Amino acid sequence: MCALLLSACGNLQNSSLSSGGGDTSKSTVQTTSSSDSSSYDVLLSGGKYKTSPISGLTAADNSNQFNSRSFESGLMSLSKKQFSTNSYVFQEGQVLSASTVTNWLARKSKKNSSGLNPASNGSTDENKRAPMYFQQMLEEDYLTKQDGKYKLAGMSIGIAMNKIDYYQKKQYGATYKTTISTEQQKEQGQRIAQEVVKRLRANKQVGNIPIVVGLYSVAPEDTLVGGTYFQYSVSKSGSLGNWSTLNYKNQMLPTVNGENAINSSDSDAFTNFKDNIQDYFPNLSGVTAQAHYDGNNLKSMDVTINTQFDGLAQITSFTQFVQQSASKYLPSGADLDINIQTVDAQQAVVTRTNGKFNSHVYNAD
Amino acid sequence: MCALLLSACGNLQNSSLSSGGGDTSKSTVQTTSSSDSSSYDVLLSGGKYKTSPISGLTAADNSNQFNSRSFESGLMSLSKKQFSTNSYVFQEGQVLSASTVTNWLARKSKKNSSGLNPASNGSTDENKRAPMYFQQMLEEDYLTKQDGKYKLAGMSIGIAMNKIDYYQKKQYGATYKTTISTEQQKEQGQRIAQEVVKRLRANKQVGNIPIVVGLYSVAPEDTLVGGTYFQYSVSKSGSLGNWSTLNYKNQMLPTVNGENAINSSDSDAFTNFKDNIQDYFPNLSGVTAQAHYDGNNLKSMDVTINTQFDGLAQITSFTQFVQQSASKYLPSGADLDINIQTVDAQQAVVTRTNGKFNSHVYNAD
């Protein structure tokens, strides 16, 4: 998983705004410089950060908040394989408009011939209806400086595919769900991706630049983890090339509903960590983790600790103790992001990035 | 001001629990090890973190949330002058009981001869009544290892003195306030401190150990900054020595209600920082700071930035940009603690400690 941490131990003292476009006034084109060569600089076009007009558009309901960030970070991570952070700057997608993508996300119909979800077959039965496969779309633009100006030189497209399609039989009615198989996600995702690339190629802003497409499986509402990208492909100039399979998996720890651990030694390590801190600080209301895997290999862990105390000395001491316990018990190869919070507020954070610990207590003075 | 940051760039890999008391089982005495030689290790007595029974007891109402943390961190900071972080371990105060301190914080009366606030003179007039001077009390214990056991070897006492005493003339009635002069704070604070030390010396747990006493001025409810310690004294073994004056001041930036800046160049620097980030990212709902001074010398700044966006790419880019702007505009000598948040959640944090920047975006994968 792409951690997107702006880890900067001392190397950003001389950071500055770079100006481009042959004009140094801030009203033209500048970038925010990343402190880290593994992150993209970001284009500030016209002196402002520009959001993508299609951001947040969805086909059906899904209240799982963990999807949106991994949908973004995962696509940026895939993009790095194709568009080097040294040569390209990032901008949120500016080519696709909200109205275009709204039509694409809708069902195909007489009124909406560009719809990429299947036409309704009339049924509302969970197993007989044609589900909404295509849930959300993300465009990321990658630019290079050519003749003193930033030009679109690469694009990444995220295609979010439902695992479960939530729907109502009548407006404001009860919610039903249609489960979509992994095979259907793959088949439908590839169909949609090919059509999207074909349409983008017809857009003269895009032309023949490389396009990365990632297929993302949206996590169901009740999973407490985000979804993951399961396939990606690159179109160098024409249509899409071969599909590569990704083996990313997320799991909540401790495991729930009798689920088997993806890797039992990681799960045991987390239990030991949890037991250790709960032994010394009994007033904790919860210690949980999202474990992120590539295959069976733990890449990172996001831990949330809910405390019932917020005194400074206790939080400070607890933060020290959490760091010690993490160092002792949690798998040494994984990046860590440990949030310590009360119901009201964030209290402290402990991170480990590439083996280096860092911690911070909020409002300590 | 005591920053209490557990700054640890890579030096905590080998941290571990130290066990004391001649027994290695966790049910006896251990400490959490600080990652930083300028912070105290913390005693885990009986294998648990022990809170102070007097924590949170107050004489009168004051809803200013910024007081409680600076009351704690300021006393720990004063303690470091007397009790070296290398020789002493910290424990929240265990000597004074809640019932004792509840009586001390109350008015002196026939029923409560130990009350350290003045007896009521019968008046409820704002300018004629005897106000509640003494608002809150804090005990911090400092222990050293003697013959294999941790023993109480030093104590610090925080005496919080009201600047404004909020009161009701009848239960559930309107709130009135009596303002207390700086001279009265000082005079009453010293009287209370001397009496407290006298009573502590009579307690055989305390005996003749050094006691640090700090007098803290509680910030009024509407100031948006915390209070500060204004005097401290050390009692080596008997009564208190001379009082030393402290010149700590806190100020909200931008300044409000036509208040003059403590240091106009800092205030201008903050305005430039604020304008710069608002130029590039117009959708910010607020950029404010608590500036912490020793005299006219800026020690640290806690900046809060409220954003209306929470997309990952935008938050990440914004966090980069905030760090660049802070490096460029904010006074280089001051420690920084910059919190980036939406109404719902903490989004990112940027810190500068001893000149070293560090930043973290939450839930980036």
PDB file of N, CA, C and O in Angstrom, chain B residues 159-212:
ATOM      1  N   ILE B 159      -0.052  25.289  42.150  1.00  0.00           N
ATOM      2  CA  ILE B 159      -1.135  26.015  42.826  1.00  0.00           C
ATOM      3  C   ILE B 159      -1.765  26.914  41.757  1.00  0.00           C
ATOM      4  O   ILE B 159      -1.133  27.872  41.304  1.00  0.00           O
ATOM      5  N   ALA B 160      -2.982  26.575  41.343  1.00  0.00           N
ATOM      6  CA  ALA B 160      -3.625  27.366  40.280  1.00  0.00           C
ATOM      7  C   ALA B 160      -4.454  28.480  40.916  1.00  0.00           C
ATOM      8  O   ALA B 160      -5.356  28.210  41.729  1.00  0.00           O
ATOM      9  N   MET B 161      -4.135  29.717  40.580  1.00  0.00           N
ATOM     10  CA  MET B 161      -4.792  30.891  41.146  1.00  0.00           C
ATOM     11  C   MET B 161      -5.699  31.537  40.102  1.00  0.00           C
ATOM     12  O   MET B 161      -5.274  31.793  38.971  1.00  0.00           O
ATOM     13  N   ASN B 162      -6.924  31.809  40.506  1.00  0.00           N
ATOM     14  CA  ASN B 162      -7.852  32.450  39.579  1.00  0.00           C
ATOM     15  C   ASN B 162      -7.445  33.882  39.248  1.00  0.00           C
ATOM     16  O   ASN B 162      -7.001  34.631  40.110  1.00  0.00           O
ATOM     17  N   LYS B 163      -7.643  34.230  37.998  1.00  0.00           N
ATOM     18  CA  LYS B 163      -7.523  35.612  37.527  1.00  0.00           C
ATOM     19  C   LYS B 163      -8.932  36.230  37.563  1.00  0.00           C
ATOM     20  O   LYS B 163      -9.129  37.377  37.935  1.00  0.00           O
ATOM     21  N   ILE B 164      -9.896  35.375  37.189  1.00  0.00           N
ATOM     22  CA  ILE B 164     -11.306  35.747  37.331  1.00  0.00           C
ATOM     23  C   ILE B 164     -12.006  34.608  38.067  1.00  0.00           C
ATOM     24  O   ILE B 164     -11.850  33.438  37.694  1.00  0.00           O
ATOM     25  N   ASP B 165     -12.739  34.956  39.119  1.00  0.00           N
ATOM     26  CA  ASP B 165     -13.518  33.951  39.849  1.00  0.00           C
ATOM     27  C   ASP B 165     -14.965  34.021  39.386  1.00  0.00           C
ATOM     28  O   ASP B 165     -15.641  35.031  39.573  1.00  0.00           O
ATOM     29  N   TYR B 166     -15.427  32.944  38.742  1.00  0.00           N
ATOM     30  CA  TYR B 166     -16.813  32.883  38.247  1.00  0.00           C
ATOM     31  C   TYR B 166     -17.696  32.325  39.355  1.00  0.00           C
ATOM     32  O   TYR B 166     -17.341  31.310  39.973  1.00  0.00           O
ATOM     33  N   TYR B 167     -18.829  32.953  39.612  1.00  0.00           N
ATOM     34  CA  TYR B 167     -19.697  32.456  40.694  1.00  0.00           C
ATOM     35  C   TYR B 167     -21.166  32.744  40.403  1.00  0.00           C
ATOM     36  O   TYR B 167     -21.495  33.592  39.566  1.00  0.00           O
ATOM     37  N   GLN B 168     -22.035  32.023  41.103  1.00  0.00           N
ATOM     38  CA  GLN B 168     -23.475  32.263  41.013  1.00  0.00           C
ATOM     39  C   GLN B 168     -23.963  32.827  42.337  1.00  0.00           C
ATOM     40  O   GLN B 168     -23.492  32.421  43.397  1.00  0.00           O
ATOM     41  N   LYS B 169     -24.914  33.737  42.246  1.00  0.00           N
ATOM     42  CA  LYS B 169     -25.503  34.277  43.481  1.00  0.00           C
ATOM     43  C   LYS B 169     -26.512  33.298  44.067  1.00  0.00           C
ATOM     44  O   LYS B 169     -26.735  33.245  45.257  1.00  0.00           O
ATOM     45  N   LYS B 170     -27.191  32.544  43.210  1.00  0.00           N
ATOM     46  CA  LYS B 170     -28.015  31.433  43.699  1.00  0.00           C
ATOM     47  C   LYS B 170     -27.796  30.234  42.783  1.00  0.00           C
ATOM     48  O   LYS B 170     -27.388  30.394  41.629  1.00  0.00           O
ATOM     49  N   GLN B 171     -28.087  29.048  43.341  1.00  0.00           N
ATOM     50  CA  GLN B 171     -27.825  27.824  42.581  1.00  0.00           C
ATOM     51  C   GLN B 171     -28.536  27.863  41.224  1.00  0.00           C
ATOM     52  O   GLN B 171     -29.699  28.268  41.140  1.00  0.00           O
ATOM     53  N   TYR B 172     -27.833  27.446  40.176  1.00  0.00           N
ATOM     54  CA  TYR B 172     -28.344  27.454  38.795  1.00  0.00           C
ATOM     55  C   TYR B 172     -28.659  28.861  38.283  1.00  0.00           C
ATOM     56  O   TYR B 172     -29.322  29.023  37.263  1.00  0.00           O
ATOM     57  N   GLY B 173     -28.203  29.883  38.995  1.00  0.00           N
ATOM     58  CA  GLY B 173     -28.484  31.259  38.577  1.00  0.00           C
ATOM     59  C   GLY B 173     -27.477  31.754  37.559  1.00  0.00           C
ATOM     60  O   GLY B 173     -26.630  30.997  37.063  1.00  0.00           O
ATOM     61  N   ALA B 174     -27.578  33.022  37.229  1.00  0.00           N
ATOM     62  CA  ALA B 174     -26.661  33.645  36.289  1.00  0.00           C
ATOM     63  C   ALA B 174     -25.242  33.621  36.850  1.00  0.00           C
ATOM     64  O   ALA B 174     -25.052  33.539  38.069  1.00  0.00           O
ATOM     65  N   THR B 175     -24.261  33.677  35.943  1.00  0.00           N
ATOM     66  CA  THR B 175     -22.866  33.668  36.373  1.00  0.00           C
ATOM     67  C   THR B 175     -22.334  35.101  36.483  1.00  0.00           C
ATOM     68  O   THR B 175     -22.492  35.902  35.571  1.00  0.00           O
ATOM     69  N   TYR B 176     -21.739  35.399  37.620  1.00  0.00           N
ATOM     70  CA  TYR B 176     -21.080  36.696  37.856  1.00  0.00           C
ATOM     71  C   TYR B 176     -19.589  36.449  37.949  1.00  0.00           C
ATOM     72  O   TYR B 176     -19.136  35.326  38.061  1.00  0.00           O
ATOM     73  N   LYS B 177     -18.830  37.542  37.919  1.00  0.00           N
ATOM     74  CA  LYS B 177     -17.397  37.317  38.069  1.00  0.00           C
ATOM     75  C   LYS B 177     -16.695  38.407  38.888  1.00  0.00           C
ATOM     76  O   LYS B 177     -17.047  39.583  38.799  1.00  0.00           O
ATOM     77  N   THR B 178     -15.724  37.951  39.670  1.00  0.00           N
ATOM     78  CA  THR B 178     -14.872  38.862  40.427  1.00  0.00           C
ATOM     79  C   THR B 178     -13.472  38.776  39.843  1.00  0.00           C
ATOM     80  O   THR B 178     -12.925  37.686  39.709  1.00  0.00           O
ATOM     81  N   THR B 179     -12.941  39.943  39.467  1.00  0.00           N
ATOM     82  CA  THR B 179     -11.585  39.963  38.908  1.00  0.00           C
ATOM     83  C   THR B 179     -10.564  40.103  40.034  1.00  0.00           C
ATOM     84  O   THR B 179     -10.784  40.853  40.985  1.00  0.00           O
ATOM     85  N   ILE B 180      -9.507  39.346  39.915  1.00  0.00           N
ATOM     86  CA  ILE B 180      -8.473  39.327  40.966  1.00  0.00           C
ATOM     87  C   ILE B 180      -7.204  39.957  40.400  1.00  0.00           C
ATOM     88  O   ILE B 180      -6.760  39.605  39.308  1.00  0.00           O
ATOM     89  N   SER B 181      -6.632  40.887  41.128  1.00  0.00           N
ATOM     90  CA  SER B 181      -5.454  41.603  40.616  1.00  0.00           C
ATOM     91  C   SER B 181      -4.219  40.697  40.643  1.00  0.00           C
ATOM     92  O   SER B 181      -4.167  39.704  41.374  1.00  0.00           O
ATOM     93  N   THR B 182      -3.240  41.056  39.856  1.00  0.00           N
ATOM     94  CA  THR B 182      -1.979  40.320  39.829  1.00  0.00           C
ATOM     95  C   THR B 182      -1.330  40.307  41.216  1.00  0.00           C
ATOM     96  O   THR B 182      -0.778  39.287  41.638  1.00  0.00           O
ATOM     97  N   GLU B 183      -1.419  41.423  41.906  1.00  0.00           N
ATOM     98  CA  GLU B 183      -0.838  41.496  43.256  1.00  0.00           C
ATOM     99  C   GLU B 183      -1.526  40.524  44.208  1.00  0.00           C
ATOM    100  O   GLU B 183      -0.876  39.849  44.997  1.00  0.00           O
ATOM    101  N   GLN B 184      -2.858  40.476  44.121  1.00  0.00           N
ATOM    102  CA  GLN B 184      -3.607  39.549  44.975  1.00  0.00           C
ATOM    103  C   GLN B 184      -3.284  38.098  44.646  1.00  0.00           C
ATOM    104  O   GLN B 184      -3.152  37.263  45.534  1.00  0.00           O
ATOM    105  N   GLN B 185      -3.149  37.819  43.343  1.00  0.00           N
ATOM    106  CA  GLN B 185      -2.796  36.445  42.941  1.00  0.00           C
ATOM    107  C   GLN B 185      -1.482  36.031  43.598  1.00  0.00           C
ATOM    108  O   GLN B 185      -1.339  34.933  44.116  1.00  0.00           O
ATOM    109  N   LYS B 186      -0.531  36.952  43.533  1.00  0.00           N
ATOM    110  CA  LYS B 186       0.810  36.699  44.059  1.00  0.00           C
ATOM    111  C   LYS B 186       0.767  36.511  45.581  1.00  0.00           C
ATOM    112  O   LYS B 186       1.276  35.538  46.124  1.00  0.00           O
ATOM    113  N   GLU B 187       0.129  37.464  46.272  1.00  0.00           N
ATOM    114  CA  GLU B 187       0.088  37.463  47.725  1.00  0.00           C
ATOM    115  C   GLU B 187      -0.648  36.228  48.253  1.00  0.00           C
ATOM    116  O   GLU B 187      -0.154  35.522  49.133  1.00  0.00           O
ATOM    117  N   GLN B 188      -1.828  35.984  47.690  1.00  0.00           N
ATOM    118  CA  GLN B 188      -2.616  34.835  48.133  1.00  0.00           C
ATOM    119  C   GLN B 188      -1.938  33.519  47.748  1.00  0.00           C
ATOM    120  O   GLN B 188      -1.960  32.553  48.510  1.00  0.00           O
ATOM    121  N   GLY B 189      -1.345  33.502  46.579  1.00  0.00           N
ATOM    122  CA  GLY B 189      -0.663  32.291  46.112  1.00  0.00           C
ATOM    123  C   GLY B 189       0.496  31.926  47.032  1.00  0.00           C
ATOM    124  O   GLY B 189       0.672  30.757  47.400  1.00  0.00           O
ATOM    125  N   GLN B 190       1.264  32.947  47.435  1.00  0.00           N
ATOM    126  CA  GLN B 190       2.401  32.682  48.318  1.00  0.00           C
ATOM    127  C   GLN B 190       1.929  32.209  49.695  1.00  0.00           C
ATOM    128  O   GLN B 190       2.512  31.302  50.285  1.00  0.00           O
ATOM    129  N   ARG B 191       0.830  32.829  50.179  1.00  0.00           N
ATOM    130  CA  ARG B 191       0.255  32.411  51.474  1.00  0.00           C
ATOM    131  C   ARG B 191      -0.155  30.926  51.411  1.00  0.00           C
ATOM    132  O   ARG B 191       0.194  30.130  52.299  1.00  0.00           O
ATOM    133  N   ILE B 192      -0.868  30.580  50.356  1.00  0.00           N
ATOM    134  CA  ILE B 192      -1.364  29.202  50.216  1.00  0.00           C
ATOM    135  C   ILE B 192      -0.200  28.222  50.076  1.00  0.00           C
ATOM    136  O   ILE B 192      -0.167  27.165  50.709  1.00  0.00           O
ATOM    137  N   ALA B 193       0.793  28.608  49.246  1.00  0.00           N
ATOM    138  CA  ALA B 193       1.955  27.740  49.021  1.00  0.00           C
ATOM    139  C   ALA B 193       2.674  27.441  50.324  1.00  0.00           C
ATOM    140  O   ALA B 193       3.030  26.285  50.609  1.00  0.00           O
ATOM    141  N   GLN B 194       2.875  28.484  51.153  1.00  0.00           N
ATOM    142  CA  GLN B 194       3.590  28.281  52.427  1.00  0.00           C
ATOM    143  C   GLN B 194       2.830  27.331  53.348  1.00  0.00           C
ATOM    144  O   GLN B 194       3.418  26.451  53.981  1.00  0.00           O
ATOM    145  N   GLU B 195       1.526  27.505  53.372  1.00  0.00           N
ATOM    146  CA  GLU B 195       0.697  26.648  54.221  1.00  0.00           C
ATOM    147  C   GLU B 195       0.710  25.195  53.712  1.00  0.00           C
ATOM    148  O   GLU B 195       0.805  24.261  54.498  1.00  0.00           O
ATOM    149  N   VAL B 196       0.647  25.048  52.387  1.00  0.00           N
ATOM    150  CA  VAL B 196       0.664  23.700  51.802  1.00  0.00           C
ATOM    151  C   VAL B 196       1.975  22.990  52.124  1.00  0.00           C
ATOM    152  O   VAL B 196       1.993  21.813  52.528  1.00  0.00           O
ATOM    153  N   VAL B 197       3.087  23.705  51.978  1.00  0.00           N
ATOM    154  CA  VAL B 197       4.390  23.095  52.269  1.00  0.00           C
ATOM    155  C   VAL B 197       4.470  22.702  53.748  1.00  0.00           C
ATOM    156  O   VAL B 197       4.934  21.606  54.086  1.00  0.00           O
ATOM    157  N   LYS B 198       3.973  23.568  54.618  1.00  0.00           N
ATOM    158  CA  LYS B 198       3.973  23.280  56.049  1.00  0.00           C
ATOM    159  C   LYS B 198       3.189  21.988  56.329  1.00  0.00           C
ATOM    160  O   LYS B 198       3.650  21.117  57.069  1.00  0.00           O
ATOM    161  N   ARG B 199       2.019  21.880  55.698  1.00  0.00           N
ATOM    162  CA  ARG B 199       1.201  20.681  55.924  1.00  0.00           C
ATOM    163  C   ARG B 199       1.866  19.430  55.347  1.00  0.00           C
ATOM    164  O   ARG B 199       1.795  18.344  55.920  1.00  0.00           O
ATOM    165  N   LEU B 200       2.513  19.602  54.179  1.00  0.00           N
ATOM    166  CA  LEU B 200       3.188  18.445  53.570  1.00  0.00           C
ATOM    167  C   LEU B 200       4.356  17.983  54.436  1.00  0.00           C
ATOM    168  O   LEU B 200       4.588  16.769  54.586  1.00  0.00           O
ATOM    169  N   ARG B 201       5.079  18.931  55.013  1.00  0.00           N
ATOM    170  CA  ARG B 201       6.231  18.563  55.864  1.00  0.00           C
ATOM    171  C   ARG B 201       5.785  17.747  57.077  1.00  0.00           C
ATOM    172  O   ARG B 201       6.556  16.939  57.600  1.00  0.00           O
ATOM    173  N   ALA B 202       4.561  17.958  57.491  1.00  0.00           N
ATOM    174  CA  ALA B 202       4.038  17.221  58.654  1.00  0.00           C
ATOM    175  C   ALA B 202       3.627  15.791  58.279  1.00  0.00           C
ATOM    176  O   ALA B 202       3.369  14.962  59.148  1.00  0.00           O
ATOM    177  N   ASN B 203       3.590  15.533  56.966  1.00  0.00           N
ATOM    178  CA  ASN B 203       3.205  14.203  56.505  1.00  0.00           C
ATOM    179  C   ASN B 203       4.463  13.331  56.449  1.00  0.00           C
ATOM    180  O   ASN B 203       5.429  13.679  55.759  1.00  0.00           O
ATOM    181  N   LYS B 204       4.463  12.182  57.114  1.00  0.00           N
ATOM    182  CA  LYS B 204       5.719  11.432  57.214  1.00  0.00           C
ATOM    183  C   LYS B 204       6.151  10.800  55.886  1.00  0.00           C
ATOM    184  O   LYS B 204       7.314  10.480  55.693  1.00  0.00           O
ATOM    185  N   GLN B 205       5.198  10.647  54.935  1.00  0.00           N
ATOM    186  CA  GLN B 205       5.595  10.179  53.592  1.00  0.00           C
ATOM    187  C   GLN B 205       6.505  11.200  52.912  1.00  0.00           C
ATOM    188  O   GLN B 205       7.316  10.864  52.067  1.00  0.00           O
ATOM    189  N   VAL B 206       6.290  12.479  53.243  1.00  0.00           N
ATOM    190  CA  VAL B 206       7.035  13.548  52.576  1.00  0.00           C
ATOM    191  C   VAL B 206       8.326  13.876  53.326  1.00  0.00           C
ATOM    192  O   VAL B 206       9.410  13.897  52.744  1.00  0.00           O
ATOM    193  N   GLY B 207       8.221  14.108  54.609  1.00  0.00           N
ATOM    194  CA  GLY B 207       9.402  14.404  55.423  1.00  0.00           C
ATOM    195  C   GLY B 207      10.181  15.582  54.885  1.00  0.00           C
ATOM    196  O   GLY B 207       9.610  16.645  54.621  1.00  0.00           O
ATOM    197  N   ASN B 208      11.465  15.369  54.658  1.00  0.00           N
ATOM    198  CA  ASN B 208      12.342  16.487  54.296  1.00  0.00           C
ATOM    199  C   ASN B 208      12.804  16.515  52.842  1.00  0.00           C
ATOM    200  O   ASN B 208      13.839  17.094  52.534  1.00  0.00           O
ATOM    201  N   ILE B 209      12.070  15.885  51.961  1.00  0.00           N
ATOM    202  CA  ILE B 209      12.475  15.899  50.548  1.00  0.00           C
ATOM    203  C   ILE B 209      12.279  17.289  49.939  1.00  0.00           C
ATOM    204  O   ILE B 209      11.461  18.073  50.430  1.00  0.00           O
ATOM    205  N   PRO B 210      13.027  17.623  48.868  1.00  0.00           N
ATOM    206  CA  PRO B 210      12.804  18.915  48.200  1.00  0.00           C
ATOM    207  C   PRO B 210      11.410  19.011  47.600  1.00  0.00           C
ATOM    208  O   PRO B 210      10.903  18.041  47.041  1.00  0.00           O
ATOM    209  N   ILE B 211      10.793  20.182  47.741  1.00  0.00           N
ATOM    210  CA  ILE B 211       9.470  20.430  47.157  1.00  0.00           C
ATOM    211  C   ILE B 211       9.541  21.676  46.277  1.00  0.00           C
ATOM    212  O   ILE B 211      10.005  22.727  46.730  1.00  0.00           O
ATOM    213  N   VAL B 212       9.124  21.529  45.013  1.00  0.00           N
ATOM    214  CA  VAL B 212       9.030  22.669  44.093  1.00  0.00           C
ATOM    215  C   VAL B 212       7.574  23.133  44.097  1.00  0.00           C
ATOM    216  O   VAL B 212       6.669  22.302  43.981  1.00  0.00           O
TER     217      VAL B 212
END
